[in-house]
Tab-separated table of C-alpha atoms and ligand atoms in Angstrom:
chain	number	residue	atom	x	y	z
T	1	MET	CA	0.000	0.000	0.000
T	2	ARG	CA	2.799	2.381	0.872
T	3	ILE	CA	4.491	1.656	-2.452
T	4	PHE	CA	1.275	2.228	-4.366
T	5	LEU	CA	0.747	5.561	-2.649
T	6	LEU	CA	4.295	6.624	-3.459
T	7	LEU	CA	3.833	5.811	-7.122
T	8	VAL	CA	0.584	7.763	-7.384
T	9	LEU	CA	1.964	10.813	-5.636
T	10	ALA	CA	5.201	10.655	-7.536
T	11	THR	CA	3.446	11.580	-10.764
T	12	VAL	CA	1.918	14.735	-9.279
T	13	VAL	CA	4.105	17.800	-9.704
T	14	SER	CA	2.648	21.292	-9.653
T	15	ARG	CA	3.504	22.150	-13.270
T	16	ALA	CA	2.364	19.723	-15.937
T	17	ASP	CA	5.573	20.075	-17.915
T	18	GLU	CA	7.808	19.266	-14.964
T	19	ILE	CA	8.463	15.643	-14.007
T	20	TRP	CA	10.315	13.787	-11.260
T	21	LEU	CA	13.777	12.781	-12.380
T	22	GLY	CA	13.710	9.503	-10.435
T	23	GLU	CA	10.410	8.481	-12.051
T	24	SER	CA	11.697	9.412	-15.486
T	25	MET	CA	14.819	7.349	-15.075
T	26	ALA	CA	12.826	4.386	-13.780
T	27	ARG	CA	10.758	4.493	-16.968
T	28	LEU	CA	14.011	4.290	-18.929
T	29	GLY	CA	15.153	1.182	-17.069
T	30	PHE	CA	17.334	2.836	-14.448
T	31	SER	CA	15.262	1.693	-11.479
T	32	ASN	CA	17.432	-1.046	-9.993
T	33	ASN	CA	19.377	1.183	-7.611
T	34	ALA	CA	16.832	3.916	-7.071
T	35	PRO	CA	15.639	4.050	-3.494
T	36	VAL	CA	13.785	7.187	-2.423
T	37	ARG	CA	16.367	8.921	-0.315
T	38	GLU	CA	15.560	11.007	2.685
T	39	GLY	CA	16.545	14.622	2.995
T	40	GLN	CA	17.884	17.055	0.438
T	41	GLU	CA	18.575	15.522	-2.922
T	42	GLU	CA	21.338	17.639	-4.429
T	43	ARG	CA	23.031	15.140	-6.681
T	44	PHE	CA	21.342	12.324	-8.514
T	45	GLU	CA	23.129	9.362	-10.024
T	46	ARG	CA	21.660	6.328	-11.747
T	47	SER	CA	23.318	3.659	-13.810
T	48	ASN	CA	22.513	0.648	-15.906
T	49	PRO	CA	24.990	-1.505	-17.888
T	50	ARG	CA	25.118	1.083	-20.695
T	51	ALA	CA	25.099	4.449	-18.997
T	52	VAL	CA	25.739	6.459	-15.875
T	53	VAL	CA	23.477	9.503	-15.586
T	54	VAL	CA	24.296	12.318	-13.181
T	55	ALA	CA	22.083	15.334	-12.471
T	56	GLU	CA	22.746	18.137	-10.024
T	57	ARG	CA	20.347	20.660	-8.559
T	58	ASP	CA	20.257	24.029	-10.423
T	59	LYS	CA	22.508	22.825	-13.254
T	60	GLU	CA	21.307	23.417	-16.823
T	61	SER	CA	22.994	20.278	-18.037
T	62	ILE	CA	23.049	16.598	-17.212
T	63	THR	CA	25.978	14.245	-17.712
T	64	ILE	CA	25.650	10.902	-19.449
T	65	ASN	CA	28.751	8.715	-19.163
T	66	GLY	CA	30.608	11.819	-18.065
T	67	ILE	CA	29.664	13.894	-21.128
T	68	GLN	CA	27.785	17.157	-20.586
T	69	VAL	CA	24.428	17.554	-22.346
T	70	ASP	CA	22.739	20.968	-22.116
T	71	MET	CA	19.006	20.990	-21.402
T	72	GLU	CA	16.052	23.322	-21.856
T	73	ARG	CA	15.924	24.120	-18.172
T	74	ALA	CA	17.946	23.571	-15.018
T	75	VAL	CA	17.320	20.590	-12.767
T	76	ARG	CA	15.098	21.793	-9.917
T	77	ALA	CA	14.394	20.680	-6.382
T	78	LYS	CA	10.792	20.159	-5.231
T	79	ALA	CA	9.097	18.920	-2.105
T	80	PHE	CA	7.942	15.335	-2.621
T	81	LYS	CA	4.867	14.915	-0.456
T	82	VAL	CA	3.838	11.668	1.170
T	83	LYS	CA	0.850	11.832	3.516
T	84	GLY	CA	1.788	11.561	7.172
T	85	GLN	CA	5.502	11.879	6.501
T	86	PRO	CA	7.892	14.833	6.325
T	87	ASP	CA	8.496	16.208	2.841
T	88	VAL	CA	11.471	14.877	0.942
T	89	ILE	CA	13.264	17.156	-1.498
T	90	ARG	CA	13.656	15.493	-4.867
T	91	LEU	CA	14.842	16.656	-8.272
T	92	THR	CA	12.667	17.422	-11.286
T	93	ILE	CA	13.362	18.031	-14.959
T	94	GLU	CA	11.334	19.481	-17.797
T	95	ARG	CA	9.207	16.979	-19.689
T	96	CYS	CA	10.675	18.174	-23.000
T	97	ASP	CA	14.178	17.316	-21.752
T	98	TYR	CA	12.980	13.809	-20.970
T	99	GLU	CA	11.443	13.470	-24.426
T	100	LYS	CA	14.079	15.231	-26.527
T	101	ILE	CA	17.264	14.215	-24.686
T	102	LEU	CA	16.915	11.309	-22.257
T	103	VAL	CA	14.646	9.071	-24.340
T	104	PRO	CA	16.578	9.287	-27.647
T	105	LEU	CA	19.993	9.077	-25.941
T	106	LEU	CA	19.243	6.304	-23.456
T	107	TRP	CA	16.896	4.223	-25.606
T	108	GLY	CA	18.794	4.954	-28.810
T	109	PRO	CA	17.769	6.460	-32.162
T	110	PRO	CA	14.403	5.561	-33.746
T	111	ALA	CA	14.236	1.995	-35.048
T	112	GLY	CA	14.938	1.625	-38.743
T	113	SER	CA	17.266	4.644	-38.950
T	114	ARG	CA	19.629	3.723	-41.758
T	115	ARG	CA	23.375	4.161	-41.901
T	116	PRO	CA	24.403	7.439	-43.541
T	117	LEU	CA	26.150	6.768	-46.859
T	118	ARG	CA	26.506	10.249	-48.338
T	119	ILE	CA	28.164	12.689	-45.960
T	120	VAL	CA	28.523	16.415	-46.639
T	121	LEU	CA	31.399	18.120	-44.847
T	122	ASP	CA	31.173	21.863	-44.376
T	123	PRO	CA	34.523	23.574	-43.765
T	124	GLY	CA	33.499	26.774	-41.962
T	125	HIS	CA	34.205	30.216	-43.491
T	126	GLY	CA	36.394	30.753	-46.614
T	127	GLY	CA	37.481	33.468	-49.044
T	128	LYS	CA	36.812	36.960	-47.659
T	129	ASP	CA	35.549	35.371	-44.416
T	130	SER	CA	38.634	34.133	-42.576
T	131	GLY	CA	36.688	33.128	-39.472
T	132	THR	CA	38.582	33.509	-36.232
T	133	VAL	CA	42.293	34.300	-36.484
T	134	ASN	CA	45.318	33.907	-34.266
T	135	PRO	CA	47.804	36.477	-35.629
T	136	ALA	CA	50.605	35.406	-33.288
T	137	LEU	CA	50.546	31.885	-34.725
T	138	ASN	CA	49.493	33.003	-38.213
T	139	LEU	CA	46.379	30.798	-38.055
T	140	GLN	CA	43.098	31.433	-39.853
T	141	GLU	CA	40.061	29.316	-39.078
T	142	LYS	CA	39.087	29.051	-42.779
T	143	ASN	CA	42.364	27.283	-43.595
T	144	LEU	CA	42.202	24.897	-40.653
T	145	THR	CA	38.619	23.858	-41.367
T	146	LEU	CA	39.398	23.166	-45.034
T	147	ASP	CA	42.491	21.135	-44.151
T	148	LEU	CA	40.514	19.190	-41.549
T	149	ALA	CA	37.643	18.530	-43.988
T	150	LYS	CA	40.025	17.130	-46.612
T	151	ARG	CA	41.684	14.821	-44.104
T	152	LEU	CA	38.308	13.702	-42.751
T	153	ALA	CA	36.964	13.094	-46.276
T	154	VAL	CA	39.725	10.556	-46.962
T	155	LEU	CA	39.012	8.694	-43.719
T	156	LEU	CA	35.249	8.605	-44.271
T	157	GLN	CA	35.746	7.377	-47.840
T	158	GLN	CA	37.927	4.596	-46.477
T	159	SER	CA	35.040	3.524	-44.248
T	160	GLY	CA	32.705	3.280	-47.236
T	161	HIS	CA	31.063	6.707	-47.374
T	162	GLU	CA	30.564	9.021	-50.281
T	163	VAL	CA	31.868	12.407	-49.186
T	164	LEU	CA	31.137	15.843	-50.636
T	165	LEU	CA	32.420	19.227	-49.444
T	166	THR	CA	30.509	22.517	-49.433
T	167	ARG	CA	33.792	24.082	-50.560
T	168	SER	CA	37.094	22.487	-51.522
T	169	THR	CA	39.052	25.707	-52.100
T	170	ASP	CA	39.524	29.030	-50.296
T	171	THR	CA	36.232	30.504	-51.505
T	172	PHE	CA	33.382	32.335	-49.813
T	173	VAL	CA	30.125	30.362	-49.585
T	174	GLU	CA	26.952	31.847	-48.048
T	175	LEU	CA	25.681	29.965	-45.003
T	176	GLY	CA	22.313	29.204	-46.584
T	177	ASP	CA	23.999	27.857	-49.730
T	178	ARG	CA	25.899	25.299	-47.661
T	179	THR	CA	22.627	23.796	-46.438
T	180	LYS	CA	21.070	24.054	-49.920
T	181	PHE	CA	23.990	22.087	-51.325
T	182	ALA	CA	23.588	19.331	-48.726
T	183	ASN	CA	19.876	19.126	-49.482
T	184	GLN	CA	20.396	19.150	-53.275
T	185	VAL	CA	22.841	16.241	-53.197
T	186	LYS	CA	20.509	14.439	-50.768
T	187	ALA	CA	23.082	14.128	-48.007
T	188	ASP	CA	22.459	11.537	-45.292
T	189	LEU	CA	24.621	13.397	-42.774
T	190	PHE	CA	26.068	16.919	-42.439
T	191	LEU	CA	29.080	17.956	-40.378
T	192	SER	CA	29.982	21.636	-40.110
T	193	LEU	CA	33.593	22.089	-38.988
T	194	HIS	CA	34.716	25.118	-36.996
T	195	PHE	CA	37.266	26.356	-34.491
T	196	ASN	CA	36.154	28.634	-31.691
T	197	ALA	CA	37.006	32.123	-30.473
T	198	GLY	CA	36.628	33.703	-27.048
T	199	PRO	CA	38.407	36.093	-24.684
T	200	ILE	CA	42.115	35.618	-25.432
T	201	ASN	CA	43.566	32.761	-23.348
T	202	ARG	CA	40.475	32.728	-21.126
T	203	ALA	CA	38.331	30.142	-22.917
T	204	ALA	CA	39.319	26.666	-24.051
T	205	GLY	CA	37.719	23.348	-24.820
T	206	THR	CA	35.313	21.564	-27.129
T	207	GLU	CA	31.645	22.113	-28.040
T	208	THR	CA	29.308	20.185	-30.338
T	209	TYR	CA	26.018	21.785	-31.371
T	210	TRP	CA	22.729	20.252	-32.399
T	211	LEU	CA	19.684	22.194	-33.593
T	212	THR	CA	17.584	23.493	-30.681
T	213	PRO	CA	14.226	21.660	-30.602
T	214	GLY	CA	11.178	23.704	-31.648
T	215	GLY	CA	9.821	26.118	-29.029
T	216	GLN	CA	12.820	25.590	-26.747
T	217	HIS	CA	15.779	27.808	-26.053
T	218	SER	CA	19.380	27.507	-27.087
T	219	THR	CA	22.318	27.092	-24.709
T	220	LYS	CA	22.844	30.295	-22.688
T	221	ASP	CA	19.945	32.000	-24.491
T	222	SER	CA	17.002	31.720	-22.136
T	223	ALA	CA	15.641	35.104	-23.308
T	224	ASN	CA	14.701	33.504	-26.612
T	225	ALA	CA	12.704	30.674	-25.101
T	226	GLY	CA	9.788	29.600	-27.172
T	227	THR	CA	10.098	32.291	-29.805
T	228	VAL	CA	11.153	29.924	-32.572
T	229	GLY	CA	8.929	27.024	-33.531
T	230	GLN	CA	9.604	23.855	-35.433
T	231	LEU	CA	12.197	24.215	-38.218
T	232	PRO	CA	12.788	21.759	-41.086
T	233	GLY	CA	15.925	20.458	-39.348
T	234	ASN	CA	13.863	19.576	-36.273
T	235	THR	CA	12.527	16.552	-38.175
T	236	TYR	CA	15.777	14.891	-37.076
T	237	ASP	CA	15.856	15.902	-33.396
T	238	ALA	CA	16.263	12.305	-32.146
T	239	LEU	CA	19.123	11.630	-34.569
T	240	ASN	CA	20.720	15.054	-34.094
T	241	ILE	CA	21.074	14.601	-30.343
T	242	ASN	CA	22.591	11.142	-30.801
T	243	LEU	CA	25.044	12.421	-33.406
T	244	ALA	CA	25.979	15.455	-31.298
T	245	TYR	CA	26.402	13.387	-28.146
T	246	GLU	CA	28.531	10.677	-29.791
T	247	MET	CA	30.658	13.339	-31.484
T	248	GLN	CA	31.208	15.250	-28.246
T	249	ARG	CA	32.000	12.012	-26.426
T	250	ALA	CA	34.581	10.986	-29.055
T	251	LEU	CA	36.202	14.431	-28.962
T	252	ILE	CA	36.312	14.795	-25.185
T	253	THR	CA	37.534	11.285	-24.448
T	254	SER	CA	40.245	11.358	-27.136
T	255	LEU	CA	41.387	14.974	-26.974
T	256	GLY	CA	41.160	15.255	-23.207
T	257	SER	CA	39.967	18.828	-23.711
T	258	THR	CA	37.526	20.720	-21.475
T	259	ASP	CA	33.948	19.535	-22.044
T	260	ARG	CA	31.969	22.715	-22.795
T	261	GLY	CA	28.885	20.704	-23.578
T	262	THR	CA	26.637	19.065	-26.135
T	263	ARG	CA	25.024	22.406	-26.913
T	264	ARG	CA	21.879	23.692	-28.571
T	265	ALA	CA	21.738	26.460	-31.174
T	266	ARG	CA	19.812	27.452	-34.285
T	267	TRP	CA	22.841	27.861	-36.527
T	268	VAL	CA	21.858	28.851	-40.065
T	269	VAL	CA	23.635	25.808	-41.509
T	270	LEU	CA	21.611	23.422	-39.319
T	271	LYS	CA	18.082	24.799	-39.330
T	272	ASP	CA	16.976	23.890	-42.870
T	273	LEU	CA	18.848	20.587	-43.221
T	274	GLN	CA	16.957	17.631	-44.643
T	275	CYS	CA	19.230	15.179	-42.830
T	276	PRO	CA	20.817	14.903	-39.375
T	277	GLY	CA	23.661	17.346	-38.801
T	278	VAL	CA	25.882	18.949	-36.173
T	279	LEU	CA	28.345	21.803	-35.878
T	280	ILE	CA	31.666	21.052	-34.215
T	281	GLU	CA	33.883	23.607	-32.433
T	282	SER	CA	36.900	21.420	-31.723
T	283	ALA	CA	39.145	23.951	-29.967
T	284	PHE	CA	39.709	27.660	-29.365
T	285	LEU	CA	42.076	29.455	-31.728
T	286	SER	CA	42.004	32.376	-29.262
T	287	ASP	CA	43.704	30.136	-26.698
T	288	ALA	CA	47.464	29.992	-27.265
T	289	THR	CA	47.856	26.433	-25.968
T	290	GLU	CA	45.020	24.939	-28.008
T	291	ALA	CA	45.833	26.934	-31.120
T	292	ARG	CA	49.476	25.864	-31.070
T	293	ILE	CA	48.414	22.205	-31.135
T	294	TYR	CA	46.656	22.689	-34.470
T	295	THR	CA	49.644	24.282	-36.174
T	296	GLN	CA	50.855	20.683	-36.475
T	297	ASP	CA	49.773	18.422	-39.347
T	298	ALA	CA	49.744	15.399	-37.028
T	299	ALA	CA	47.305	17.073	-34.626
T	300	ARG	CA	44.900	17.939	-37.454
T	301	GLN	CA	45.136	14.375	-38.761
T	302	ARG	CA	44.389	13.037	-35.290
T	303	LEU	CA	41.411	15.380	-34.972
T	304	ALA	CA	40.084	14.066	-38.305
T	305	GLN	CA	40.455	10.494	-36.991
T	306	ILE	CA	38.541	11.379	-33.819
T	307	ILE	CA	35.673	12.960	-35.774
T	308	ALA	CA	35.550	9.874	-38.038
T	309	ALA	CA	35.382	7.763	-34.868
T	310	GLY	CA	32.488	9.943	-33.684
T	311	VAL	CA	30.617	9.166	-36.921
T	312	ALA	CA	31.366	5.444	-36.426
T	313	ALA	CA	30.043	5.565	-32.841
T	314	TYR	CA	26.842	7.206	-34.080
T	315	GLU	CA	26.472	4.521	-36.757
T	316	ALA	CA	27.004	1.776	-34.191
T	317	LYS	CA	24.095	3.238	-32.196
T	318	LEU	CA	21.876	3.082	-35.289
T	319	ARG	CA	22.552	-0.667	-35.569
T	320	ARG	CA	21.689	-1.507	-31.969
X	401	ZN	ZN1	33.675	29.336	-37.295
């Protein structure tokens, strides 16, 4: 009887779009080590043979196998009421984060998703648009992204893909034309390659972006919440998050760089895609240490291998 009462009450949270994290995880098969704990629940950890999920109160991201995934809204603490007993503080998440992040990542991509054969690589910037620059090291983002794309193309061809580039020379290509090209050639997958910029020597690490789901807000952009509805690229939300997560995981585990998150944004090159796609910011050219690494051919080749491994990890998830 006590257990029944707990289950009934557990589904009642004041806002309809807010759900108990423990309940959500139980639904995803993470119930085996999930006792209701007394007192303040600040940190939440659940595991099954495939994943360890950690959530912390007031954080706008969750970690899955140690990789940071940004969410629509921070994890919150709420009083969990059981009649005749003192309240227990437990964590809640937004229902849309359960549906758009936890379900596709922990249950895997939709059944029947086929392996991408034709991959379009998009070397960021080009021509009059140099992207970010590091004058001290004589580095321009447009040159690094093109070099990286060419190296990556060879590797992906070796693993049986057809690879096309949105530019193969130092030319300027409009953002919208990059997406149009991918759609015209009927790409199965789109990877936009970039290097990041921030306050000089004060920002470093790796970010992978997927298209923000319709009606939700992008990473660090809560002011824009709900102002943008469903975009064509949102057809692939469940695949996009899997691709972004596997890419970020490959990059972070192999590069050992700072994990700045599996992030959400409505980049122009992602929003009208008719296939899954992500935008990768491998490292900061504004950071002397990170930038110096990529002056070396061997480091760029290794980065290409890691991104190819990220694609392979995504494909392995499609087969499960
Ligand atoms: Zn860029």
